[in-house]
PDB file of C-alpha atoms in Angstrom:
ATOM      1  CA  MET T 208      33.936 -35.476   6.790  1.00 86.00           C
ATOM      2  CA  TYR T 209      37.361 -34.707   5.758  1.00 87.00           C
ATOM      3  CA  LEU T 210      37.623 -33.096   2.469  1.00 89.00           C
ATOM      4  CA  ASN T 211      40.822 -31.935   1.300  1.00 91.00           C
ATOM      5  CA  VAL T 212      43.604 -29.296   1.987  1.00 94.00           C
ATOM      6  CA  ASP T 213      43.995 -26.362  -0.367  1.00 95.00           C
ATOM      7  CA  LEU T 214      46.942 -23.972  -0.464  1.00 97.00           C
ATOM      8  CA  GLU T 215      45.866 -20.432  -0.695  1.00 97.00           C
ATOM      9  CA  ILE T 216      48.183 -17.468  -1.341  1.00 97.00           C
ATOM     10  CA  ARG T 217      47.329 -13.619  -1.040  1.00 97.00           C
ATOM     11  CA  SER T 218      49.683 -11.055  -2.336  1.00 96.00           C
ATOM     12  CA  ARG T 219      49.805  -7.396  -3.319  1.00 95.00           C
ATOM     13  CA  SER T 220      52.380  -8.804  -6.028  1.00 93.00           C
ATOM     14  CA  ASP T 221      51.199 -10.545  -9.162  1.00 94.00           C
ATOM     15  CA  LEU T 222      50.979 -14.185  -8.497  1.00 95.00           C
ATOM     16  CA  THR T 223      50.793 -15.340 -12.188  1.00 95.00           C
ATOM     17  CA  PRO T 224      54.458 -16.476 -12.312  1.00 96.00           C
ATOM     18  CA  LEU T 225      54.251 -18.522  -9.093  1.00 96.00           C
ATOM     19  CA  VAL T 226      50.822 -20.115 -10.260  1.00 96.00           C
ATOM     20  CA  GLU T 227      52.768 -21.010 -13.771  1.00 95.00           C
ATOM     21  CA  ALA T 228      55.557 -22.522 -11.772  1.00 95.00           C
ATOM     22  CA  LEU T 229      53.114 -24.605  -9.403  1.00 95.00           C
ATOM     23  CA  ARG T 230      50.817 -25.419 -12.046  1.00 93.00           C
ATOM     24  CA  ARG T 231      53.315 -28.358 -13.021  1.00 90.00           C
ATOM     25  CA  ARG T 232      52.826 -30.013  -9.643  1.00 92.00           C
ATOM     26  CA  LEU T 233      49.513 -28.978  -8.192  1.00 94.00           C
ATOM     27  CA  LEU T 234      45.940 -28.296  -9.471  1.00 94.00           C
ATOM     28  CA  VAL T 235      45.098 -24.572  -9.845  1.00 95.00           C
ATOM     29  CA  LEU T 236      41.531 -24.141  -8.146  1.00 93.00           C
ATOM     30  CA  HIS T 237      41.821 -20.404  -8.823  1.00 94.00           C
ATOM     31  CA  ALA T 238      44.483 -17.695  -9.837  1.00 95.00           C
ATOM     32  CA  GLY T 239      43.374 -13.764 -10.292  1.00 93.00           C
ATOM     33  CA  ARG T 240      42.651 -10.805  -8.563  1.00 91.00           C
ATOM     34  CA  ARG T 241      40.236 -10.237  -5.760  1.00 85.00           C
ATOM     35  CA  GLU T 242      39.676  -6.534  -5.019  1.00 87.00           C
ATOM     36  CA  ARG T 243      43.061  -5.141  -4.785  1.00 88.00           C
ATOM     37  CA  THR T 244      44.786  -8.559  -3.852  1.00 93.00           C
ATOM     38  CA  PHE T 245      46.336 -11.360  -5.978  1.00 96.00           C
ATOM     39  CA  PHE T 246      44.811 -14.540  -4.898  1.00 97.00           C
ATOM     40  CA  ALA T 247      45.930 -18.165  -5.750  1.00 96.00           C
ATOM     41  CA  ALA T 248      44.373 -21.519  -4.543  1.00 96.00           C
ATOM     42  CA  PHE T 249      45.740 -25.221  -5.049  1.00 95.00           C
ATOM     43  CA  GLU T 250      45.100 -28.651  -4.118  1.00 93.00           C
ATOM     44  CA  THR T 251      47.157 -31.954  -4.960  1.00 90.00           C
ATOM     45  CA  ALA T 252      46.257 -34.028  -7.739  1.00 83.00           C
ATOM     46  CA  GLY T 253      45.072 -36.933  -5.288  1.00 72.00           C
ATOM     47  CA  GLY T 254      42.643 -34.422  -3.691  1.00 65.00           C
ATOM     48  CA  SER T 255      41.812 -36.838  -0.975  1.00 75.00           C
ATOM     49  CA  ASP T 256      45.149 -37.296   0.495  1.00 85.00           C
ATOM     50  CA  PRO T 257      44.806 -37.420   4.266  1.00 90.00           C
ATOM     51  CA  PRO T 258      45.740 -33.698   5.686  1.00 93.00           C
ATOM     52  CA  ASP T 259      49.481 -34.683   6.683  1.00 93.00           C
ATOM     53  CA  VAL T 260      50.157 -36.090   3.403  1.00 93.00           C
ATOM     54  CA  ALA T 261      48.523 -33.356   1.332  1.00 94.00           C
ATOM     55  CA  ILE T 262      50.160 -30.788   3.531  1.00 95.00           C
ATOM     56  CA  ARG T 263      53.593 -32.392   2.825  1.00 95.00           C
ATOM     57  CA  LEU T 264      52.851 -32.831  -0.966  1.00 94.00           C
ATOM     58  CA  LEU T 265      52.019 -28.954  -1.205  1.00 95.00           C
ATOM     59  CA  ALA T 266      54.991 -28.106   0.793  1.00 96.00           C
ATOM     60  CA  THR T 267      57.316 -30.193  -1.315  1.00 94.00           C
ATOM     61  CA  ALA T 268      55.951 -28.424  -4.588  1.00 95.00           C
ATOM     62  CA  LEU T 269      56.877 -25.039  -2.934  1.00 96.00           C
ATOM     63  CA  ARG T 270      60.339 -26.215  -1.626  1.00 94.00           C
ATOM     64  CA  ARG T 271      61.071 -27.207  -5.085  1.00 94.00           C
ATOM     65  CA  LEU T 272      60.396 -23.767  -6.616  1.00 94.00           C
ATOM     66  CA  PRO T 273      63.306 -21.916  -8.229  1.00 94.00           C
ATOM     67  CA  ARG T 274      64.489 -19.156  -5.932  1.00 93.00           C
ATOM     68  CA  SER T 275      62.949 -16.252  -7.831  1.00 91.00           C
ATOM     69  CA  MET T 276      59.438 -17.932  -7.194  1.00 94.00           C
ATOM     70  CA  GLN T 277      60.026 -18.709  -3.659  1.00 93.00           C
ATOM     71  CA  ARG T 278      60.765 -14.929  -3.247  1.00 94.00           C
ATOM     72  CA  LEU T 279      57.142 -14.317  -4.498  1.00 94.00           C
ATOM     73  CA  TRP T 280      56.042 -16.976  -2.063  1.00 96.00           C
ATOM     74  CA  ARG T 281      58.002 -15.262   0.959  1.00 95.00           C
ATOM     75  CA  ALA T 282      56.521 -11.790  -0.149  1.00 95.00           C
ATOM     76  CA  ALA T 283      53.088 -12.725  -0.005  1.00 96.00           C
ATOM     77  CA  HIS T 284      50.949 -11.390   3.025  1.00 96.00           C
ATOM     78  CA  ASP T 285      49.008 -14.479   3.575  1.00 97.00           C
ATOM     79  CA  ARG T 286      50.324 -18.191   3.029  1.00 97.00           C
ATOM     80  CA  VAL T 287      47.347 -20.969   4.241  1.00 97.00           C
ATOM     81  CA  PHE T 288      47.205 -24.473   4.452  1.00 97.00           C
ATOM     82  CA  ASP T 289      43.457 -24.739   4.610  1.00 96.00           C
ATOM     83  CA  ILE T 290      41.919 -28.112   5.939  1.00 94.00           C
ATOM     84  CA  GLY T 291      38.262 -28.374   4.386  1.00 92.00           C
ATOM     85  CA  VAL T 292      35.717 -30.398   6.675  1.00 90.00           C
ATOM     86  CA  GLU T 293      32.003 -30.990   5.948  1.00 89.00           C
ATOM     87  CA  ARG T 294      29.872 -31.151   8.945  1.00 86.00           C
ATOM     88  CA  GLY T 295      26.210 -31.492   9.222  1.00 82.00           C
ATOM     89  CA  PRO T 296      23.575 -32.360  11.989  1.00 81.00           C
ATOM     90  CA  GLY T 297      24.273 -35.655  13.900  1.00 79.00           C
ATOM     91  CA  THR T 298      27.565 -36.142  12.246  1.00 79.00           C
ATOM     92  CA  GLU T 299      30.001 -38.232  14.289  1.00 84.00           C
ATOM     93  CA  PRO T 300      33.144 -36.630  15.981  1.00 85.00           C
ATOM     94  CA  LEU T 301      36.059 -36.484  13.332  1.00 85.00           C
ATOM     95  CA  SER T 302      39.756 -36.312  14.548  1.00 87.00           C
ATOM     96  CA  LEU T 303      42.242 -34.949  12.011  1.00 88.00           C
ATOM     97  CA  PRO T 304      45.725 -35.577  13.948  1.00 88.00           C
ATOM     98  CA  LEU T 305      48.661 -33.812  12.428  1.00 92.00           C
ATOM     99  CA  ARG T 306      52.367 -34.918  12.934  1.00 95.00           C
ATOM    100  CA  GLN T 307      54.629 -32.665  14.662  1.00 95.00           C
ATOM    101  CA  ASP T 308      56.853 -32.580  11.619  1.00 95.00           C
ATOM    102  CA  THR T 309      53.859 -31.159   9.520  1.00 94.00           C
ATOM    103  CA  MET T 310      53.253 -28.477  11.926  1.00 95.00           C
ATOM    104  CA  LYS T 311      57.104 -27.654  11.758  1.00 95.00           C
ATOM    105  CA  LEU T 312      56.977 -27.528   8.087  1.00 95.00           C
ATOM    106  CA  VAL T 313      54.078 -25.147   8.027  1.00 96.00           C
ATOM    107  CA  ALA T 314      55.925 -23.124  10.462  1.00 96.00           C
ATOM    108  CA  MET T 315      59.186 -23.258   8.399  1.00 95.00           C
ATOM    109  CA  LEU T 316      57.105 -22.118   5.411  1.00 96.00           C
ATOM    110  CA  ASN T 317      55.992 -19.178   7.309  1.00 96.00           C
ATOM    111  CA  ALA T 318      52.330 -20.094   6.652  1.00 97.00           C
ATOM    112  CA  ARG T 319      49.395 -20.655   8.751  1.00 95.00           C
ATOM    113  CA  LEU T 320      47.140 -23.576   9.210  1.00 95.00           C
ATOM    114  CA  ALA T 321      43.248 -22.873   8.957  1.00 95.00           C
ATOM    115  CA  LEU T 322      40.215 -25.102   9.213  1.00 93.00           C
ATOM    116  CA  THR T 323      37.225 -24.393   7.228  1.00 92.00           C
ATOM    117  CA  PHE T 324      33.927 -26.131   8.077  1.00 90.00           C
ATOM    118  CA  TYR T 325      31.325 -26.593   5.361  1.00 88.00           C
ATOM    119  CA  SER T 326      27.816 -27.051   6.076  1.00 86.00           C
ATOM    120  CA  TYR T 327      26.240 -30.470   4.823  1.00 79.00           C
ATOM    121  CA  THR T 328      23.024 -29.562   3.166  1.00 70.00           C
ATOM    122  CA  GLY T 329      22.340 -32.982   1.304  1.00 67.00           C
ATOM    123  CA  ASN T 330      22.284 -31.196  -2.065  1.00 57.00           C
ATOM    124  CA  SER T 331      24.716 -33.415  -3.857  1.00 43.00           C
ATOM    125  CA  ALA T 332      23.825 -31.669  -7.184  1.00 37.00           C
ATOM    126  CA  ARG T 333      26.162 -28.765  -6.199  1.00 34.00           C
ATOM    127  CA  ARG T 334      29.167 -30.718  -5.287  1.00 37.00           C
ATOM    128  CA  PRO T 335      31.878 -31.876  -7.547  1.00 39.00           C
ATOM    129  CA  ALA T 336      32.667 -35.461  -8.230  1.00 34.00           C
ATOM    130  CA  LYS T 337      34.143 -37.657  -5.449  1.00 33.00           C
ATOM    131  CA  ARG T 338      36.526 -37.141  -2.499  1.00 35.00           C
ATOM    132  CA  THR T 339      37.220 -39.414   0.575  1.00 36.00           C
ATOM    133  CA  ASP T 340      36.605 -39.280   4.194  1.00 35.00           C
ATOM    134  CA  PHE T 341      39.706 -39.688   6.140  1.00 34.00           C
ATOM    135  CA  THR T 342      39.973 -41.549   9.344  1.00 33.00           C
ATOM    136  CA  PRO T 343      42.991 -43.051  11.165  1.00 33.00           C
ATOM    137  CA  ALA T 344      41.378 -46.533  10.864  1.00 29.00           C
ATOM    138  CA  ARG T 345      39.868 -46.534   7.340  1.00 29.00           C
ATOM    139  CA  ARG T 346      38.914 -44.375   4.387  1.00 28.00           C
ATOM    140  CA  VAL T 347      35.011 -44.312   3.461  1.00 29.00           C
ATOM    141  CA  ARG T 348      33.996 -42.789  -0.037  1.00 34.00           C
ATOM    142  CA  GLY T 349      32.142 -39.395   0.309  1.00 37.00           C
ATOM    143  CA  ARG T 350      31.223 -36.200  -1.362  1.00 34.00           C
ATOM    144  CA  ALA T 351      33.199 -33.235  -2.283  1.00 37.00           C
ATOM    145  CA  HIS T 352      32.680 -29.728  -1.261  1.00 35.00           C
ATOM    146  CA  PRO T 353      31.689 -26.528  -3.113  1.00 36.00           C
ATOM    147  CA  ASP T 354      34.516 -23.826  -3.342  1.00 38.00           C
ATOM    148  CA  ARG T 355      34.201 -20.717  -0.769  1.00 40.00           C
ATOM    149  CA  THR T 356      31.411 -18.965  -2.760  1.00 38.00           C
ATOM    150  CA  GLY T 357      29.092 -22.097  -2.855  1.00 39.00           C
ATOM    151  CA  ARG T 358      29.467 -22.742  -6.490  1.00 37.00           C
ATOM    152  CA  ARG T 359      30.734 -25.785  -7.922  1.00 35.00           C
ATOM    153  CA  ARG T 360      34.487 -25.866  -8.921  1.00 35.00           C
TER     154      ARG T 360
END
């Protein structure tokens, strides 16, 4: 089941000004320091947009940043559009097609694309509120995922 796309940024520079600038357009999932690296994670307000749409919305927010904030983006050592997928035993095959222009947009932003697979445990108590399942033919209500540490966001 498709969950969402997170935008993750890692930098040796303080990302606070960039976080504040993006906060106007995106949901901030995390902003702070992890060991010797500043880390920030965002997602779109909809949270359940198909991958192509979510990536384009995240990219639009980045492209509308003032030049000083764009410099912070370019100075980051890791820029990732991370597609989250929940998989469990016996699940159906899942296709997440990405358009060519979406891939070009990721490359133009000097970012990378990642897939994160979360194990479905059947424990809905540790999952946040709704997300949707995305398939090209239809959308079906589903469950959201925990953050990378397994805790609820």
